[in-house]
């Protein structure tokens, strides 16, 4: 029987450090023996995951079947509570498996909170050859794989086609390939009424999309080996200056954010349906939201593009990892394999297609995962919708998924992200110039990286 509990998600990333656990070794201990054909038993507590929709529940059913009736699966739902997880590792009573954000994996690995999956991958015959490189990079630390990547998130440009046409604009003006064109489109699309912002011309989605704008300008926030912060790179500063200037043209970030937050983002009165947003880069999952709640909205889509006009997306997503001290690592490994294997994704997609077919006007827009083989097979299941706007959204998201980059795993992932996000927020709040903010962030991030790598190398 599956029992479900709800945990309060951890809001402050800083608590990760306060609750940080240090493992006694870096290898898969507890005499775990992984064998795809072995009969398994015992308990399997899954932290950070819930069967919230048919994509999750279909794969969960397959995983439970593969584990056999002697394994009791218990879900601890809600986002992974980092403090509780690390405290459980420190106490020697962790869950058997966790569902985590891929950006957390390097930190968890360096702290000894999770184990490398070399033996797991070999014994359960996890096919890593089908995994997308950018996703695998996020879970590879010190030349070992520490988690099995699952869903993938990418950004595409989403815009109001009516507003574009009214101003004589096209998607080429807002897809990021020409920053001067974006700035001009922003000025043309934005609206004010009675002194207040009434239409957001362009939303650059700061602070979270700084890596995307920087990469579009030819810069990475961190070196490929995850050891050197590059936050004060002139190209990063230039990208930040531009993305902030788009808000400044509209009265400042506070005005844009207040108006953005007042929107019915997940409802039929969303910004596109109400004509109060011109364009923005946004994760691909929002396409399905728009199709569900406002199928008649005049939306148009394209891939986000770098300044050379090439498609680009900043990949992120989830992953399965086995905690240090897991009481049932064999079951955890099989669970991770089945949840992410091609057959499971295809079965889940088939169920979504079936359910969408029962809904009037419902369409299937595909799935994006870290499994390239599964993505290819699932994309073949996407039928033309009969509406160019939704078909173009599908094309855009799959093109984006084929042109991704990610930040490499490192032992200070949360601290590194906090450094640059805080810097962006200081600029948005008018506290510092982009150059000053990124110079401060560079020092903070590099200090955290140096300390993290030093601690890892001493172990």
Coordinates of C-alpha atoms in Angstrom, one line a residue:
X1 CA 0.0 0.0 0.0
X2 CA 1.2 3.5 -0.8
X3 CA 1.0 6.1 1.9
X4 CA 1.1 9.8 1.1
X5 CA 2.5 12.6 3.3
X6 CA 2.8 16.3 2.6
X7 CA 5.9 18.3 3.6
X8 CA 6.4 22.1 3.6
X9 CA 8.9 23.0 0.9
X10 CA 12.1 24.7 2.1
X11 CA 12.1 28.3 1.0
X12 CA 15.5 29.5 1.9
X13 CA 18.4 27.9 0.0
X14 CA 20.8 29.0 2.8
X15 CA 19.3 26.3 5.1
X16 CA 21.0 23.8 2.9
X17 CA 24.4 24.8 4.3
X18 CA 23.1 24.8 7.9
X19 CA 21.8 21.3 7.6
X20 CA 24.5 20.0 5.4
X21 CA 25.6 16.4 6.0
X22 CA 29.0 14.9 5.4
X23 CA 29.1 11.2 4.4
X24 CA 31.7 8.8 5.6
X25 CA 32.8 7.8 2.1
X26 CA 32.1 8.4 -1.6
X27 CA 31.4 4.9 -2.8
X28 CA 28.2 2.8 -2.8
X29 CA 28.4 1.2 0.6
X30 CA 26.1 -1.1 2.6
X31 CA 27.2 -4.0 0.3
X32 CA 24.6 -3.1 -2.3
X33 CA 24.4 -5.6 -5.2
X34 CA 22.6 -4.4 -8.3
X35 CA 21.0 -7.0 -10.6
X36 CA 18.2 -6.2 -13.1
X37 CA 16.8 -9.8 -12.6
X38 CA 17.0 -9.9 -8.8
X39 CA 13.8 -10.2 -6.7
X40 CA 13.5 -7.3 -4.3
X41 CA 11.7 -6.6 -1.1
X42 CA 11.6 -4.1 1.8
X43 CA 10.5 -0.5 1.9
X44 CA 11.1 2.3 -0.6
X45 CA 10.5 5.8 0.7
X46 CA 10.5 8.3 -2.2
X47 CA 11.0 11.9 -1.1
X48 CA 10.1 14.9 -3.2
X49 CA 7.7 13.2 -5.7
X50 CA 4.0 12.9 -6.1
X51 CA 1.7 11.1 -8.6
X52 CA 0.2 14.4 -9.5
X53 CA -0.9 13.6 -13.1
X54 CA -1.1 10.8 -15.6
X55 CA 2.6 11.2 -16.6
X56 CA 3.7 10.5 -13.1
X57 CA 1.1 7.9 -12.1
X58 CA 1.6 5.8 -15.3
X59 CA 5.4 5.6 -14.7
X60 CA 4.9 5.0 -11.0
X61 CA 2.6 2.0 -11.7
X62 CA 5.3 0.6 -14.0
X63 CA 8.0 1.1 -11.4
X64 CA 6.0 -0.6 -8.7
X65 CA 5.3 -3.5 -11.0
X66 CA 9.0 -3.8 -11.8
X67 CA 9.8 -3.8 -8.0
X68 CA 7.4 -6.6 -7.3
X69 CA 4.8 -7.0 -4.6
X70 CA 7.3 -7.4 -1.8
X71 CA 8.5 -3.7 -2.0
X72 CA 6.3 -1.2 -0.2
X73 CA 6.5 2.2 -1.9
X74 CA 5.8 5.2 0.2
X75 CA 5.7 8.7 -1.3
X76 CA 6.7 11.8 0.6
X77 CA 5.1 14.4 -1.6
X78 CA 5.9 18.1 -2.2
X79 CA 9.1 19.6 -3.4
X80 CA 12.2 18.1 -1.9
X81 CA 12.7 19.6 1.6
X82 CA 16.5 20.1 1.5
X83 CA 16.9 20.7 5.2
X84 CA 14.9 17.7 6.2
X85 CA 16.7 15.5 3.6
X86 CA 20.2 16.5 4.7
X87 CA 19.2 16.1 8.4
X88 CA 17.9 12.6 7.6
X89 CA 21.2 11.7 6.0
X90 CA 23.1 13.1 9.0
X91 CA 21.0 11.1 11.4
X92 CA 21.5 7.9 9.4
X93 CA 17.9 7.5 8.5
X94 CA 17.5 8.9 5.0
X95 CA 14.7 8.1 2.5
X96 CA 15.7 5.3 0.0
X97 CA 15.6 7.7 -3.0
X98 CA 15.0 11.4 -3.6
X99 CA 13.6 13.4 -6.5
X100 CA 15.7 16.5 -6.8
X101 CA 16.5 19.5 -9.0
X102 CA 19.5 18.7 -11.1
X103 CA 21.2 21.9 -10.0
X104 CA 21.4 20.4 -6.5
X105 CA 23.2 17.2 -7.4
X106 CA 26.7 18.5 -7.4
X107 CA 26.3 20.0 -3.9
X108 CA 24.7 16.8 -2.6
X109 CA 27.5 14.7 -4.0
X110 CA 30.3 16.9 -2.6
X111 CA 28.7 16.8 0.8
X112 CA 28.5 13.0 0.8
X113 CA 24.6 13.1 1.0
X114 CA 24.2 10.9 -2.1
X115 CA 26.2 8.1 -3.6
X116 CA 27.6 7.7 -7.1
X117 CA 25.6 5.4 -9.4
X118 CA 28.4 3.5 -11.3
X119 CA 27.4 0.1 -9.9
X120 CA 23.7 0.9 -10.0
X121 CA 23.9 1.8 -13.7
X122 CA 25.9 -1.3 -14.5
X123 CA 23.8 -3.7 -12.5
X124 CA 20.4 -2.5 -13.5
X125 CA 21.6 -1.8 -17.1
X126 CA 20.5 1.8 -17.1
X127 CA 21.0 3.0 -20.7
X128 CA 22.9 6.2 -20.3
X129 CA 23.5 6.3 -24.1
X130 CA 20.0 7.7 -24.6
X131 CA 20.4 10.5 -22.1
X132 CA 20.8 14.1 -23.4
X133 CA 24.3 15.4 -22.9
X134 CA 23.2 18.7 -21.2
X135 CA 21.1 16.8 -18.7
X136 CA 23.9 14.2 -18.0
X137 CA 26.4 17.1 -17.5
X138 CA 24.2 18.4 -14.7
X139 CA 24.4 15.2 -12.7
X140 CA 28.0 14.3 -13.4
X141 CA 30.4 15.4 -10.7
X142 CA 34.1 14.4 -10.4
X143 CA 33.8 12.1 -13.4
X144 CA 31.0 10.1 -12.0
X145 CA 27.2 10.0 -12.5
X146 CA 25.3 10.8 -9.3
X147 CA 21.7 10.8 -10.5
X148 CA 19.5 9.7 -13.3
X149 CA 18.0 12.8 -15.0
X150 CA 14.3 12.8 -15.7
X151 CA 12.1 15.7 -17.0
X152 CA 13.7 18.6 -18.9
X153 CA 12.7 22.3 -19.0
X154 CA 13.6 24.6 -21.8
X155 CA 12.5 28.1 -22.8
X156 CA 10.7 29.2 -26.0
X157 CA 9.5 32.7 -27.0
X158 CA 5.8 33.1 -26.5
X159 CA 4.1 36.2 -27.8
X160 CA 0.7 37.8 -28.6
X161 CA 0.3 37.6 -32.3
X162 CA -2.4 40.3 -32.4
X163 CA -0.3 42.8 -30.6
X164 CA 2.7 42.0 -32.9
X165 CA 0.6 42.5 -36.0
X166 CA -0.9 45.7 -34.8
X167 CA 2.6 47.2 -34.5
X168 CA 3.9 45.7 -37.7
X169 CA 6.2 43.3 -35.9
X170 CA 7.0 39.6 -36.3
X171 CA 8.5 36.9 -34.2
X172 CA 11.9 37.8 -35.6
X173 CA 11.6 41.1 -33.6
X174 CA 11.1 39.3 -30.3
X175 CA 12.9 36.0 -30.5
X176 CA 16.2 37.5 -29.1
X177 CA 18.3 37.3 -32.3
X178 CA 18.5 41.1 -32.5
X179 CA 18.5 43.0 -29.2
X180 CA 17.9 46.3 -30.9
X181 CA 14.8 44.9 -32.4
X182 CA 13.7 43.5 -29.0
X183 CA 14.2 46.9 -27.5
X184 CA 12.2 48.6 -30.2
X185 CA 9.4 46.0 -30.0
X186 CA 9.3 46.5 -26.3
X187 CA 8.7 50.2 -26.7
X188 CA 6.1 49.6 -29.4
X189 CA 4.2 46.9 -27.6
X190 CA 4.1 48.4 -24.1
X191 CA 1.1 50.4 -22.9
X192 CA 0.3 52.8 -20.1
X193 CA -3.1 54.0 -18.9
X194 CA -3.5 56.7 -16.4
X195 CA 0.2 56.7 -15.7
X196 CA 0.2 53.0 -14.9
X197 CA 1.5 50.1 -17.0
X198 CA -1.3 48.4 -18.9
X199 CA 0.6 46.2 -21.3
X200 CA 4.0 44.7 -20.7
X201 CA 5.9 45.0 -24.0
X202 CA 8.6 42.5 -23.3
X203 CA 9.4 40.5 -20.2
X204 CA 13.1 39.3 -20.1
X205 CA 12.2 37.1 -17.1
X206 CA 14.9 38.2 -14.8
X207 CA 16.5 37.2 -12.5
X208 CA 16.1 33.5 -13.4
X209 CA 16.9 33.8 -17.1
X210 CA 20.2 35.6 -16.8
X211 CA 22.1 32.4 -17.9
X212 CA 20.0 32.4 -21.1
X213 CA 20.7 36.0 -22.0
X214 CA 24.4 35.7 -21.1
X215 CA 24.8 32.5 -23.3
X216 CA 23.0 34.3 -26.1
X217 CA 25.7 36.9 -25.9
X218 CA 28.4 34.3 -26.0
X219 CA 29.2 34.0 -22.3
X220 CA 28.9 31.3 -19.6
X221 CA 28.4 32.1 -16.0
X222 CA 30.8 29.4 -14.9
X223 CA 33.7 27.5 -16.5
X224 CA 33.1 24.1 -18.1
X225 CA 34.9 22.3 -15.3
X226 CA 32.7 24.0 -12.6
X227 CA 35.6 25.6 -10.8
X228 CA 35.8 29.2 -12.0
X229 CA 33.0 31.8 -11.8
X230 CA 32.7 34.0 -14.8
X231 CA 30.0 36.4 -13.5
X232 CA 32.1 39.6 -14.2
X233 CA 32.7 38.7 -17.8
X234 CA 31.9 41.8 -19.9
X235 CA 29.5 39.8 -22.0
X236 CA 27.6 38.7 -18.9
X237 CA 27.5 42.3 -17.7
X238 CA 26.3 43.5 -21.1
X239 CA 23.5 40.9 -21.1
X240 CA 22.4 42.0 -17.7
X241 CA 22.4 45.6 -18.8
X242 CA 20.3 44.9 -21.8
X243 CA 17.7 42.7 -19.9
X244 CA 17.3 45.3 -17.2
X245 CA 17.0 48.1 -19.7
X246 CA 13.9 46.5 -21.1
X247 CA 12.3 46.9 -17.7
X248 CA 13.6 50.4 -17.3
X249 CA 11.8 51.4 -20.5
X250 CA 8.6 50.3 -18.8
X251 CA 9.0 52.2 -15.6
X252 CA 11.3 49.8 -13.8
X253 CA 11.2 46.2 -12.7
X254 CA 8.9 46.9 -9.7
X255 CA 6.2 48.2 -12.0
X256 CA 6.5 45.3 -14.4
X257 CA 6.6 42.7 -11.6
X258 CA 3.6 44.2 -9.8
X259 CA 1.6 44.1 -13.0
X260 CA 2.9 40.6 -13.9
X261 CA 2.0 39.3 -10.4
X262 CA -1.5 40.7 -10.7
X263 CA -2.2 38.6 -13.8
X264 CA -4.3 35.4 -13.8
X265 CA -1.3 33.4 -15.0
X266 CA -2.9 30.0 -14.9
X267 CA -6.4 31.0 -15.7
X268 CA -8.4 32.1 -18.7
X269 CA -7.6 35.8 -17.9
X270 CA -3.8 35.2 -18.4
X271 CA -1.7 37.9 -20.0
X272 CA -1.9 36.6 -23.5
X273 CA -5.6 36.1 -23.4
X274 CA -6.2 39.6 -21.9
X275 CA -3.8 41.3 -24.3
X276 CA -1.5 42.6 -21.5
X277 CA 1.8 41.1 -22.6
X278 CA 3.6 41.4 -25.9
X279 CA 6.3 38.7 -25.6
X280 CA 8.5 36.8 -23.2
X281 CA 10.8 33.7 -23.1
X282 CA 9.1 31.1 -21.0
X283 CA 9.4 27.3 -20.2
X284 CA 7.6 25.1 -22.7
X285 CA 5.2 23.7 -20.1
X286 CA 3.2 26.9 -20.3
X287 CA 2.1 26.0 -23.8
X288 CA -0.2 23.3 -22.4
X289 CA -1.5 25.7 -19.8
X290 CA -2.5 28.2 -22.4
X291 CA -4.1 25.5 -24.6
X292 CA -6.1 24.3 -21.6
X293 CA -7.3 27.6 -20.2
X294 CA -7.4 29.9 -23.2
X295 CA -7.2 28.0 -26.5
X296 CA -8.5 31.0 -28.5
X297 CA -5.7 33.3 -27.2
X298 CA -3.8 34.8 -30.1
X299 CA -0.5 33.3 -29.1
X300 CA 2.5 32.6 -31.4
X301 CA 5.7 30.8 -30.7
X302 CA 9.3 30.5 -31.7
X303 CA 12.6 29.2 -30.3
X304 CA 14.6 31.7 -28.3
X305 CA 17.7 32.6 -30.3
X306 CA 21.2 33.8 -29.7
X307 CA 22.6 36.9 -31.3
X308 CA 23.7 34.8 -34.3
X309 CA 20.1 33.7 -34.8
X310 CA 20.6 30.1 -33.7
X311 CA 18.1 28.4 -31.4
X312 CA 19.1 28.3 -27.7
X313 CA 17.7 27.1 -24.4
X314 CA 18.9 26.9 -20.9
X315 CA 18.2 23.3 -19.8
X316 CA 17.1 22.4 -16.3
X317 CA 15.1 19.7 -14.7
X318 CA 14.7 16.9 -12.2
X319 CA 16.7 13.8 -11.4
X320 CA 16.6 10.6 -9.2
X321 CA 19.4 10.2 -6.6
X322 CA 20.2 7.6 -4.0
X323 CA 21.0 9.0 -0.5
X324 CA 24.0 7.9 1.5
X325 CA 22.8 5.3 3.9
X326 CA 19.7 4.3 1.8
X327 CA 18.3 1.1 3.4
X328 CA 17.3 -0.2 0.0
X329 CA 19.6 1.1 -2.7
X330 CA 18.8 -1.9 -5.0
X331 CA 15.1 -1.0 -5.1
X332 CA 16.0 2.7 -5.4
X333 CA 18.1 2.0 -8.5
X334 CA 15.4 -0.1 -10.2
X335 CA 12.9 2.6 -9.4
X336 CA 15.0 5.2 -11.0
X337 CA 15.7 3.1 -14.1
X338 CA 12.0 2.3 -14.8
X339 CA 10.8 5.8 -14.1
X340 CA 13.2 7.2 -16.8
X341 CA 13.3 4.4 -19.4
X342 CA 12.0 4.9 -22.9
X343 CA 9.1 2.4 -22.5
X344 CA 7.8 4.2 -19.4
X345 CA 7.8 7.6 -21.1
X346 CA 6.0 6.2 -24.1
X347 CA 3.4 4.5 -21.9
X348 CA 2.8 7.8 -20.0
X349 CA 2.5 9.8 -23.3
X350 CA 0.0 7.3 -24.6
X351 CA -2.1 7.8 -21.5
X352 CA -2.0 11.5 -21.9
X353 CA -3.0 11.2 -25.5
X354 CA -6.0 9.1 -24.5
X355 CA -7.1 11.6 -21.9
X356 CA -6.6 14.5 -24.1
X357 CA -8.7 12.8 -26.8
X358 CA -11.6 12.7 -24.3
X359 CA -11.4 16.4 -23.8
X360 CA -13.0 18.7 -26.4
X361 CA -10.3 20.8 -28.0
X362 CA -7.6 19.1 -26.0
X363 CA -4.3 18.5 -27.8
X364 CA -1.2 16.6 -27.0
X365 CA 1.9 18.9 -27.2
X366 CA 4.5 16.2 -26.4
X367 CA 6.9 15.7 -23.5
X368 CA 10.5 16.8 -23.0
X369 CA 12.7 14.5 -21.0
X370 CA 16.4 13.8 -20.6
X371 CA 15.9 10.7 -22.7
X372 CA 16.5 11.5 -26.3
X373 CA 15.2 8.2 -27.5
X374 CA 11.9 8.6 -25.6
X375 CA 11.5 12.2 -26.9
X376 CA 11.8 11.0 -30.5
X377 CA 9.2 8.3 -30.0
X378 CA 6.8 10.6 -28.1
X379 CA 7.2 13.4 -30.7
X380 CA 6.0 10.9 -33.4
X381 CA 2.8 10.6 -31.4
X382 CA 2.0 14.3 -31.6
X383 CA -0.8 14.8 -34.2
X384 CA -1.2 18.1 -36.1
X385 CA -3.7 20.1 -34.1
X386 CA -5.2 21.9 -37.1
X387 CA -4.1 25.2 -35.7
X388 CA -0.7 26.6 -36.8
X389 CA -0.1 28.3 -33.5
X390 CA -0.1 25.1 -31.5
X391 CA 1.8 23.1 -34.1
X392 CA 4.5 25.8 -34.1
X393 CA 4.7 25.6 -30.3
X394 CA 5.5 21.9 -30.6
X395 CA 8.1 22.6 -33.2
X396 CA 9.7 25.3 -31.2
X397 CA 9.9 23.3 -28.0
X398 CA 11.5 20.3 -29.7
X399 CA 14.0 22.6 -31.6
X400 CA 14.8 24.2 -28.3
X401 CA 15.4 20.9 -26.7
X402 CA 18.0 20.0 -29.4
X403 CA 19.9 23.2 -28.7
X404 CA 20.4 23.3 -24.9
X405 CA 23.2 24.2 -22.6
X406 CA 23.4 23.7 -18.8
X407 CA 25.6 24.8 -15.9
X408 CA 28.0 22.1 -14.9
X409 CA 27.7 20.3 -11.5
X410 CA 29.8 21.8 -8.8
X411 CA 30.1 21.6 -5.0
X412 CA 28.6 25.0 -4.4
X413 CA 25.6 25.0 -6.8
X414 CA 23.1 26.7 -4.4
X415 CA 25.6 29.3 -3.2
X416 CA 26.7 30.0 -6.8
X417 CA 23.1 30.5 -8.0
X418 CA 22.3 32.7 -4.9
X419 CA 25.3 34.9 -5.7
X420 CA 24.2 35.8 -9.2
X421 CA 20.5 35.9 -8.5
X422 CA 21.1 38.3 -5.6
X423 CA 23.3 40.4 -7.9
X424 CA 20.5 40.6 -10.5
X425 CA 18.0 41.6 -7.8
X426 CA 20.3 44.3 -6.5
X427 CA 20.4 45.8 -10.0
X428 CA 16.6 45.4 -10.5
X429 CA 16.1 47.2 -7.2
X430 CA 18.4 50.0 -8.1
X431 CA 20.9 49.2 -5.5
X432 CA 23.9 48.7 -7.8
X433 CA 24.9 49.0 -11.4
X434 CA 25.3 45.8 -13.4
X435 CA 29.1 46.0 -13.3
X436 CA 29.2 46.6 -9.5
X437 CA 26.7 43.8 -8.8
X438 CA 28.4 41.2 -10.9
X439 CA 31.8 42.1 -9.5
X440 CA 30.5 41.5 -6.0
X441 CA 28.8 38.3 -7.2
X442 CA 32.0 37.1 -8.7
X443 CA 33.9 37.4 -5.4
X444 CA 31.1 35.6 -3.5
X445 CA 30.6 32.8 -6.1
X446 CA 34.3 32.2 -6.5
X447 CA 34.8 32.0 -2.7
X448 CA 32.0 29.5 -2.4
X449 CA 33.4 27.4 -5.3
X450 CA 37.0 27.5 -3.9
X451 CA 35.7 26.4 -0.5
X452 CA 33.5 23.7 -2.0
X453 CA 36.2 22.2 -4.1
X454 CA 38.8 22.4 -1.3
X455 CA 36.5 20.5 1.0
X456 CA 35.8 17.9 -1.7
X457 CA 39.5 17.3 -2.4
X458 CA 40.3 16.9 1.3
X459 CA 37.9 14.0 1.6

